Structure formats: C-alpha cells, structure tokens
PDB file of C-alpha atoms in Angstrom:
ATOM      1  CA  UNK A   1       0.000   0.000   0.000  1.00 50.00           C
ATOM      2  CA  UNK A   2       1.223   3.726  -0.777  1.00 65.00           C
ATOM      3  CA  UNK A   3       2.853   5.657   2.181  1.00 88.00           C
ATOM      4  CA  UNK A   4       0.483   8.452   0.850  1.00 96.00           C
ATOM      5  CA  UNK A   5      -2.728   9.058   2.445  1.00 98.00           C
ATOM      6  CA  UNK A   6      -4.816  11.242   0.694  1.00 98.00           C
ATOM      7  CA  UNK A   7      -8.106  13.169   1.250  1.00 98.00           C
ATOM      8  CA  UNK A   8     -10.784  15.063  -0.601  1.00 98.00           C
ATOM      9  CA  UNK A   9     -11.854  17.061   1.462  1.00 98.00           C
ATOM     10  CA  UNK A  10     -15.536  18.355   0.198  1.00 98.00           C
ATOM     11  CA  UNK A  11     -18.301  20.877   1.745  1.00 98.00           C
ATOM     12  CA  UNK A  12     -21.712  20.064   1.820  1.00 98.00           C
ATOM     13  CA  UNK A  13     -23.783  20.989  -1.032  1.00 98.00           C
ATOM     14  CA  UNK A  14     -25.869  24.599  -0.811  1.00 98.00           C
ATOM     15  CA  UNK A  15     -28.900  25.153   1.859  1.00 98.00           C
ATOM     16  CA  UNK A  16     -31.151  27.942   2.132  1.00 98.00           C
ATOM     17  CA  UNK A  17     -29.017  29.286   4.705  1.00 98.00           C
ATOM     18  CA  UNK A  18     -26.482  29.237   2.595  1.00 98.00           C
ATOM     19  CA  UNK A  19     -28.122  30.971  -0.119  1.00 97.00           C
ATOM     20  CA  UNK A  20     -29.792  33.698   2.003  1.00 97.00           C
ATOM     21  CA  UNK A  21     -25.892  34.231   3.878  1.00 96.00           C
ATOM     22  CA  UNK A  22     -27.161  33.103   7.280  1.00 97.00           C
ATOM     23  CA  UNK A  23     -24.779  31.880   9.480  1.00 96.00           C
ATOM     24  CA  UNK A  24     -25.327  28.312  10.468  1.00 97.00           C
ATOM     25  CA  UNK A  25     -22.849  26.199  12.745  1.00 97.00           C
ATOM     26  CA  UNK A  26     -23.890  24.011  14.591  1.00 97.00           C
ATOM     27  CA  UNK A  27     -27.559  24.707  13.280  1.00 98.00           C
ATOM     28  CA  UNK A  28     -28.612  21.059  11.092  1.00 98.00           C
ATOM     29  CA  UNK A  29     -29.816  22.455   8.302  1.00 98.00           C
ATOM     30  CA  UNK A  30     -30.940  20.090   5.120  1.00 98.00           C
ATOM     31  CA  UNK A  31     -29.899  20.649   1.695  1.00 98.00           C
ATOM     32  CA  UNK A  32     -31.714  22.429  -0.638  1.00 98.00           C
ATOM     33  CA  UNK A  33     -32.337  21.406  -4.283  1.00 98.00           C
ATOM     34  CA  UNK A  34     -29.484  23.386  -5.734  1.00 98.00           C
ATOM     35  CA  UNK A  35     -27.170  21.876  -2.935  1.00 98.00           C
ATOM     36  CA  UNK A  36     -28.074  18.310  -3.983  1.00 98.00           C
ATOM     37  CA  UNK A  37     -27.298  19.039  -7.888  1.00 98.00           C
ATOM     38  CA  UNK A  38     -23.729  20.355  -6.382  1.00 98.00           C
ATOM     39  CA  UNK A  39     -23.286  16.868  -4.654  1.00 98.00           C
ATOM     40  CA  UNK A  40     -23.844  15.236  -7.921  1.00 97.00           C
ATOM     41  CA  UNK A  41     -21.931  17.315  -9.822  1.00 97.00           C
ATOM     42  CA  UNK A  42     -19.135  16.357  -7.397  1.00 98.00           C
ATOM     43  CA  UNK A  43     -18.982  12.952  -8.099  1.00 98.00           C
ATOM     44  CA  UNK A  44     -18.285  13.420 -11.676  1.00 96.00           C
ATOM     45  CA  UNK A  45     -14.943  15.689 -10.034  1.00 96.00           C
ATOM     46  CA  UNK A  46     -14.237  12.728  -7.805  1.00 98.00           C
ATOM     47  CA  UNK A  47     -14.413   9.942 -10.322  1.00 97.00           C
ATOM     48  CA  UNK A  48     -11.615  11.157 -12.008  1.00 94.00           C
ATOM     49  CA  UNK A  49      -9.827   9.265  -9.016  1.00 96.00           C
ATOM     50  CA  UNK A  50      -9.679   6.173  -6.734  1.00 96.00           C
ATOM     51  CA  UNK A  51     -11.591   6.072  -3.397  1.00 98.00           C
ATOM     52  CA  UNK A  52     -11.556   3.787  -0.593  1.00 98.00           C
ATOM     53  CA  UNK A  53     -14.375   5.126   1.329  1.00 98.00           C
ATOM     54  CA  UNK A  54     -16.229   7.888   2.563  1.00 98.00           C
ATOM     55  CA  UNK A  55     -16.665   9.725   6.049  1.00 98.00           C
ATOM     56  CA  UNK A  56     -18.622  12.477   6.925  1.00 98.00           C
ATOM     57  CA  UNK A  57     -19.856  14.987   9.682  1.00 98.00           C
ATOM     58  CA  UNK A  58     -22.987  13.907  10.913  1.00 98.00           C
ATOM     59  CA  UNK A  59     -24.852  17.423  10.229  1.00 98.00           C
ATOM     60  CA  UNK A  60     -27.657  16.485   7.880  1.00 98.00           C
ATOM     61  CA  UNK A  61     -26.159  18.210   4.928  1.00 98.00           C
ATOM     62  CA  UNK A  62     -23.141  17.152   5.503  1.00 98.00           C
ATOM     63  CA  UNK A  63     -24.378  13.493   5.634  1.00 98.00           C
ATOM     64  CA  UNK A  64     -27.103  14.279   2.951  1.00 98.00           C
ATOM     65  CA  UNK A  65     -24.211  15.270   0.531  1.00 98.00           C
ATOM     66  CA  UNK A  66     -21.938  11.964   1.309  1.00 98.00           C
ATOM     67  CA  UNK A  67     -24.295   9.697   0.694  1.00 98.00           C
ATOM     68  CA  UNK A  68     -25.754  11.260  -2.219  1.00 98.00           C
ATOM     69  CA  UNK A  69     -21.764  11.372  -3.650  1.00 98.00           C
ATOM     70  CA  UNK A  70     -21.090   7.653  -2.077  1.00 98.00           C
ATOM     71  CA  UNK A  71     -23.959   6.324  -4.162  1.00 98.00           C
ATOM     72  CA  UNK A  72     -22.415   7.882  -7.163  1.00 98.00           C
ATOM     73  CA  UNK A  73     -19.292   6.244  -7.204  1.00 98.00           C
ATOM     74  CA  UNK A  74     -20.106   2.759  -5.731  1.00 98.00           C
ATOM     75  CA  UNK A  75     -18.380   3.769  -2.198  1.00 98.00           C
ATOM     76  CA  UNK A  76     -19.509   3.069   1.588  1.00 97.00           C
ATOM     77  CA  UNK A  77     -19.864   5.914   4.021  1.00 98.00           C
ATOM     78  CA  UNK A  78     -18.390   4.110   6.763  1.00 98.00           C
ATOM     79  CA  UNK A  79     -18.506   6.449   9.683  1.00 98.00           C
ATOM     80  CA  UNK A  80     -20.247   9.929  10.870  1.00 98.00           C
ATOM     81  CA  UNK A  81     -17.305  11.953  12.878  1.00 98.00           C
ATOM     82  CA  UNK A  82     -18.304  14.819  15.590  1.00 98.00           C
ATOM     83  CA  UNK A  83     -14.885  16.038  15.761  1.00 98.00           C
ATOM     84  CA  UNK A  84     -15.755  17.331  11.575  1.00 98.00           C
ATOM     85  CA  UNK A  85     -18.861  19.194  12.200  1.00 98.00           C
ATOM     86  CA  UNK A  86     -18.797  22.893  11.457  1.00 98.00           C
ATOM     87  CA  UNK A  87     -17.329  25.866  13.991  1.00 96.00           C
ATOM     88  CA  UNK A  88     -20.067  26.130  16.848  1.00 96.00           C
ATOM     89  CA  UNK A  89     -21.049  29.870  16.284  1.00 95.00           C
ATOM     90  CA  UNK A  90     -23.255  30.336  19.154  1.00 95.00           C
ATOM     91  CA  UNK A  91     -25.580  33.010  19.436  1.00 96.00           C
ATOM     92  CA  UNK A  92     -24.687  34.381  15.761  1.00 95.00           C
ATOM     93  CA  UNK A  93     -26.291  31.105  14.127  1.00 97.00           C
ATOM     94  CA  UNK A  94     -29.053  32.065  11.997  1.00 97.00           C
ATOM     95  CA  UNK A  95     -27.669  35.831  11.739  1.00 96.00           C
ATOM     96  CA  UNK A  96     -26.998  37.437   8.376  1.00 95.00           C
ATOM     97  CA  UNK A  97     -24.435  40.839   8.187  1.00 92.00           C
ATOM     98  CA  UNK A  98     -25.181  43.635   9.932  1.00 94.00           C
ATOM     99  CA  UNK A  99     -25.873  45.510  13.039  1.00 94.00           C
ATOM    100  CA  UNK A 100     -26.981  42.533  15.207  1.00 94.00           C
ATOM    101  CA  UNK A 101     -24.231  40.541  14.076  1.00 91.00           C
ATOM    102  CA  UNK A 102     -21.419  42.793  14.573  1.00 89.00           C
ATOM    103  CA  UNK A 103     -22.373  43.408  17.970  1.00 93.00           C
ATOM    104  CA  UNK A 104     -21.336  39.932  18.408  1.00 91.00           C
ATOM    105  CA  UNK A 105     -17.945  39.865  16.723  1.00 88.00           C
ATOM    106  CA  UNK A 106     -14.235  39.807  18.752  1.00 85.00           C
ATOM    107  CA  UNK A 107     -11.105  40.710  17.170  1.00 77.00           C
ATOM    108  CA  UNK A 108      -8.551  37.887  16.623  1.00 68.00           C
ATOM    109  CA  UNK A 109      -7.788  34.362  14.574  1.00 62.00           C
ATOM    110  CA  UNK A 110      -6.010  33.393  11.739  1.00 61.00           C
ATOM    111  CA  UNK A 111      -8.517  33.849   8.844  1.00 62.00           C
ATOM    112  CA  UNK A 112      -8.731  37.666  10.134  1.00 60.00           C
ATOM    113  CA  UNK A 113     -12.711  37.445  10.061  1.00 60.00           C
ATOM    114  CA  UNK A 114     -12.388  36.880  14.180  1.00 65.00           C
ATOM    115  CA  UNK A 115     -14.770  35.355  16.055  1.00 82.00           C
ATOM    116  CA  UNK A 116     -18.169  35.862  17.549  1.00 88.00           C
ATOM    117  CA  UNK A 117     -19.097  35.829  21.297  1.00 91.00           C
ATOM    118  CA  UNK A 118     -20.142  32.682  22.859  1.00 93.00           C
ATOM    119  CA  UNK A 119     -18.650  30.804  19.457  1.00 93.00           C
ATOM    120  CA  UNK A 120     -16.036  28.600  19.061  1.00 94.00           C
ATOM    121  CA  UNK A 121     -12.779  29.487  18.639  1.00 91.00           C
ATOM    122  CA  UNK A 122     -11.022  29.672  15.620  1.00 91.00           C
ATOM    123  CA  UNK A 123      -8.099  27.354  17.541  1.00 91.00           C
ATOM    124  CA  UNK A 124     -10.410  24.891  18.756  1.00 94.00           C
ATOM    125  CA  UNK A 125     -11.813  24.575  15.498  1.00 95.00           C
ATOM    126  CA  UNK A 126      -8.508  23.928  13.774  1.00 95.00           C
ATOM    127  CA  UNK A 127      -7.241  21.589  16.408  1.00 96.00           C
ATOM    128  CA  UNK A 128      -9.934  18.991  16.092  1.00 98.00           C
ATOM    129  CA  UNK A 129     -10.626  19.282  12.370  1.00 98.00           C
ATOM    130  CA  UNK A 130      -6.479  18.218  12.041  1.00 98.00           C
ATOM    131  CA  UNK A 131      -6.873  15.642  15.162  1.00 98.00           C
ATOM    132  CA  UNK A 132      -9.620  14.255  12.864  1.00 98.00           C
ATOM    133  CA  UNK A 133      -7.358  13.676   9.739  1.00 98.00           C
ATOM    134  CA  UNK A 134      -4.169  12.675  12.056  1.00 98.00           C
ATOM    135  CA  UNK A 135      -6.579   9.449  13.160  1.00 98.00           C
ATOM    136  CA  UNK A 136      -7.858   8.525   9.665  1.00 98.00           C
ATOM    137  CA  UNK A 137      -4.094   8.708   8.488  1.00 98.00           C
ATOM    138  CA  UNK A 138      -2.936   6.381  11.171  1.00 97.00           C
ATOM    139  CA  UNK A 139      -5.695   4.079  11.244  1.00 97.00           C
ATOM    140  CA  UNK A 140      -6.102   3.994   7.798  1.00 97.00           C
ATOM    141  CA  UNK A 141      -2.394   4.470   6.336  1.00 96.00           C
ATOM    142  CA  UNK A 142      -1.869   4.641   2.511  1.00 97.00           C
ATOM    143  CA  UNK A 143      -5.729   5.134   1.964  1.00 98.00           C
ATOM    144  CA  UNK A 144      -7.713   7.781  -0.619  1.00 98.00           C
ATOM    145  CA  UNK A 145     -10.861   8.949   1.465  1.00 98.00           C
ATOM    146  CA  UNK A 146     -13.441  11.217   1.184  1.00 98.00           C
ATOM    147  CA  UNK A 147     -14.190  13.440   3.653  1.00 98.00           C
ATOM    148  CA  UNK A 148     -17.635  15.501   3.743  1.00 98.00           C
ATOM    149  CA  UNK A 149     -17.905  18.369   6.218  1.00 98.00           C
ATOM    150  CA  UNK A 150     -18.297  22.236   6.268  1.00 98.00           C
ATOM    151  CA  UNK A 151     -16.406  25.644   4.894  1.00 97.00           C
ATOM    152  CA  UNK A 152     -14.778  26.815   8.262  1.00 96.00           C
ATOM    153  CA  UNK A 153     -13.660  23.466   9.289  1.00 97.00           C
ATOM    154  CA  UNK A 154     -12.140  22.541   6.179  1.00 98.00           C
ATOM    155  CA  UNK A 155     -10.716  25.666   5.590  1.00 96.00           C
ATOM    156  CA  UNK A 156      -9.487  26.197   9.321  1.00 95.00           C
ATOM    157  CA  UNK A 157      -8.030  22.011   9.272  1.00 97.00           C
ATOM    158  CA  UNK A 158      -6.005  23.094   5.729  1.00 97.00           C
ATOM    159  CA  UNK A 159      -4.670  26.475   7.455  1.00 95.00           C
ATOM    160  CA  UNK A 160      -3.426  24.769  10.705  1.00 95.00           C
ATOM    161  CA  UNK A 161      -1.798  21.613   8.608  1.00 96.00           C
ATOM    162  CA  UNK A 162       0.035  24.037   5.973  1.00 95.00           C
ATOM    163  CA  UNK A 163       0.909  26.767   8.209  1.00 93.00           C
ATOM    164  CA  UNK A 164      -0.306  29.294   5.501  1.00 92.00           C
ATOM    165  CA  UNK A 165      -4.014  31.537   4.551  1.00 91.00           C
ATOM    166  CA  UNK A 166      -6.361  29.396   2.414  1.00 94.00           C
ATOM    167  CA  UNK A 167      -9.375  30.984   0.257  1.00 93.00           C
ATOM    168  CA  UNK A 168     -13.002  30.644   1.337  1.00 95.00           C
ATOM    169  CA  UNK A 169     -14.000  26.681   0.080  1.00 97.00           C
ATOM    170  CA  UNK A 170     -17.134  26.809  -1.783  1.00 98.00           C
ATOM    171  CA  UNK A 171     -19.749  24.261  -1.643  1.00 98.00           C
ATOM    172  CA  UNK A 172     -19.555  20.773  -2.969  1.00 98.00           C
ATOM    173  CA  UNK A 173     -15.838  21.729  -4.471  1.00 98.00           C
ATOM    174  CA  UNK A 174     -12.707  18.877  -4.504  1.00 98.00           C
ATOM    175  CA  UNK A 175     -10.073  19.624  -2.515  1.00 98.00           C
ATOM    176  CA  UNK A 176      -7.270  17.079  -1.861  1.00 98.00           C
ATOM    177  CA  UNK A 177      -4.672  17.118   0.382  1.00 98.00           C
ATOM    178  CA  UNK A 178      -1.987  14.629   1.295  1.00 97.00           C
ATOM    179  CA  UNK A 179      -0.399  13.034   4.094  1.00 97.00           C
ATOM    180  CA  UNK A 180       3.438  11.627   3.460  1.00 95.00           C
ATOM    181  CA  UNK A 181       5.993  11.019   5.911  1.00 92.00           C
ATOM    182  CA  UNK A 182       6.676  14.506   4.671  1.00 92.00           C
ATOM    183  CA  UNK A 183       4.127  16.180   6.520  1.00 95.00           C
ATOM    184  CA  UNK A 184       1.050  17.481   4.447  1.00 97.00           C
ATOM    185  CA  UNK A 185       0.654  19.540   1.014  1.00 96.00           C
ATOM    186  CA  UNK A 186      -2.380  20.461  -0.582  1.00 97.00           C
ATOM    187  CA  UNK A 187      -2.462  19.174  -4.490  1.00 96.00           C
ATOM    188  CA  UNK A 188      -6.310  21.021  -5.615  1.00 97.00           C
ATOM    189  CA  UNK A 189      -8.192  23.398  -4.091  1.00 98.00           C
ATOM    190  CA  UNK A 190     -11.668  24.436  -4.580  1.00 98.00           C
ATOM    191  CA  UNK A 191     -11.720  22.409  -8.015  1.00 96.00           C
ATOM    192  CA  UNK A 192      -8.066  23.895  -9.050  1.00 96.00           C
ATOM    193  CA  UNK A 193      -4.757  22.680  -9.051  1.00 95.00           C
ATOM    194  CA  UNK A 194      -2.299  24.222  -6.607  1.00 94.00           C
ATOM    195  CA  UNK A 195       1.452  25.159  -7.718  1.00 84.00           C
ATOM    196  CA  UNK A 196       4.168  22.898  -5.804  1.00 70.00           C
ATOM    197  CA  UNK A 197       5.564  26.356  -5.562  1.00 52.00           C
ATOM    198  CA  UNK A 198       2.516  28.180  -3.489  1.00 52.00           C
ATOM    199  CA  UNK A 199       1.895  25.334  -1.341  1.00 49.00           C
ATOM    200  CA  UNK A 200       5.042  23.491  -0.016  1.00 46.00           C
ATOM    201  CA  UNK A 201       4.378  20.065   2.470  1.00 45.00           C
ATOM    202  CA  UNK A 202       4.819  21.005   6.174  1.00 53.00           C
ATOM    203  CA  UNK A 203       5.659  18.617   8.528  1.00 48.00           C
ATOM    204  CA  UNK A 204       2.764  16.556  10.042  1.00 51.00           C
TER     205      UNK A 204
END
C-alpha cells in the first residue's frame, strides 16, 4: 500500500441558509435542491480518481451530501465523525451581516474574520478538524478517502496543517490534500490545481 494518504476534502452541497448568507454552525440544516445538484456534480470531479471510502460529519447536509456522492461512485460511508462538524457559532447562528451581528464579533484568529461571542474558537476549530485527519491517516495508512464536512472546518483544518491563509472553500468543491511522511501539502483546491511552488508540504 502507498505511504500516501490522501483526502478530498468536500463541503456540503448549498442550503437555504447558505443561499440567504445566514450563518449556520452548529444549526442542522438540510440541503436544498441546488445543494443536492452540487453533490452530484461532485462525483463526476471525484471519479476522475480512486476512493476507498467515505466519512462524513454527521450534520444532515453534511451526511445528505456523502451519501448522495457515495452512491455515485459505488463507495460506503463508513462512519459519521463529531470532531468534523462545522465551527459552533453560538448566538450568531441564523444571523446574516449587519448591526446585530457585529455586535457579536471579537477581534482575533487566523482567517482575520475573528470570532463571535459565545462561538467557538477559531483554535479549537482547527485543532480537532487536524486531530480528525491525524486518526484517519494512522488508522487507515496509505488510503484515498473522502471526507464531507463544512467551509470553516475545512478551511481552518487546511490552514493549521500548511501553516499558511487558504481561500473561502465553496460548496460541494474537490479539494485534496496529502499526508506523506513529509508532513502534508495540498495538491487542488476548490476544483483547481495548486502550484508545488505556493503550497510546499509542512511537517505533520
């Protein structure tokens, strides 16, 4: 078996939170008609490739979108995770921009948007999003798995294991990073192929 183990690592599929720019968390909201065309549309991204399996947070449209995508190419979804469920926003879940909302916001983390009283913390976040990946690598080592969660999380896990800023993931997008002896490195993101030279491995 290969020493590398690799990940896509793929947001849910578009709600009507989403659409409407709500913030939602922790909130389990479903998927919405466009957001189960996007999981579709994923698996013909994802075929391009071998998979072993699939995993996924077990927020509805989290789990809504890997099972829709595991159907599509043939694959199990062998396991909901809690540590890959999206940032816990607190009292700002459900808010859209403005007034009510900023009134909520603190100064600080790494993506420079900060964070929101009562929420998680940007750190936290991070921490268990990697932990989550560090335990599939080792108990799975060498394997290609698909991992379904949410935008902060996945964006928050790629920051922490590369050590460097990482653009806003959009929904239902491929995004594959890889685990070597090496440390990590990041090969697409949302849907595009990253330069060796913007993204170097870090060590795990």
């Amino acid at each position: 078996m290969s020493s590398t183990t690799t990940f896509a690592l793929i947001r849910h599929g578009q709600t009507d939170w989403n659409a409407a720019l709500r913030i939602q968390g922790h909130s389990d909201i479903p998927l919405n008609q466009i957001g189960r065309g996007q999981a579709a549309d994923a698996v013909g991204d994802l075929a391009d490739y071998e998979w072993d399996f699939v995993v996924s947070s077990p927020l509805s449209r989290a789990a809504e979108t890997a099972d829709l995508i595991a159907h599509g190419l043939g694959l199990t979804v062998t396991r909901r995770i809690p540590e890959i469920v999206e940032r816990n926003y607190g009292p700002a879940e459900g808010m859209s921009a403005g007034p009510e909302l900023d009134a909520l916001r603190e100064p600080g983390g790494p993506t420079g948007i900060g964070g929101f009283m009562g929420a998680e913390s940007e750190s936290t976040v991070a921490a268990r999003g990697l932990t989550a990946l560090q335990l599939l690598t080792r108990d799975h080592p060498g394997a290609r798995i698909i991992v379904v969660s949410h935008g902060t999380l996945i964006r928050l896990t790629l920051m922490q294991a590369l050590g460097q800023p990482v653009d806003t993931i959009r929904n239902a997008s491929l995004n594959v990073l890889a685990h070597t002896s090496s440390g990590w490195s990041l090969d697409i993101l949302n849907g595009a192929p990253v330069p060796a030279t913007d993204l170097l491995p870090t060590a795990s």
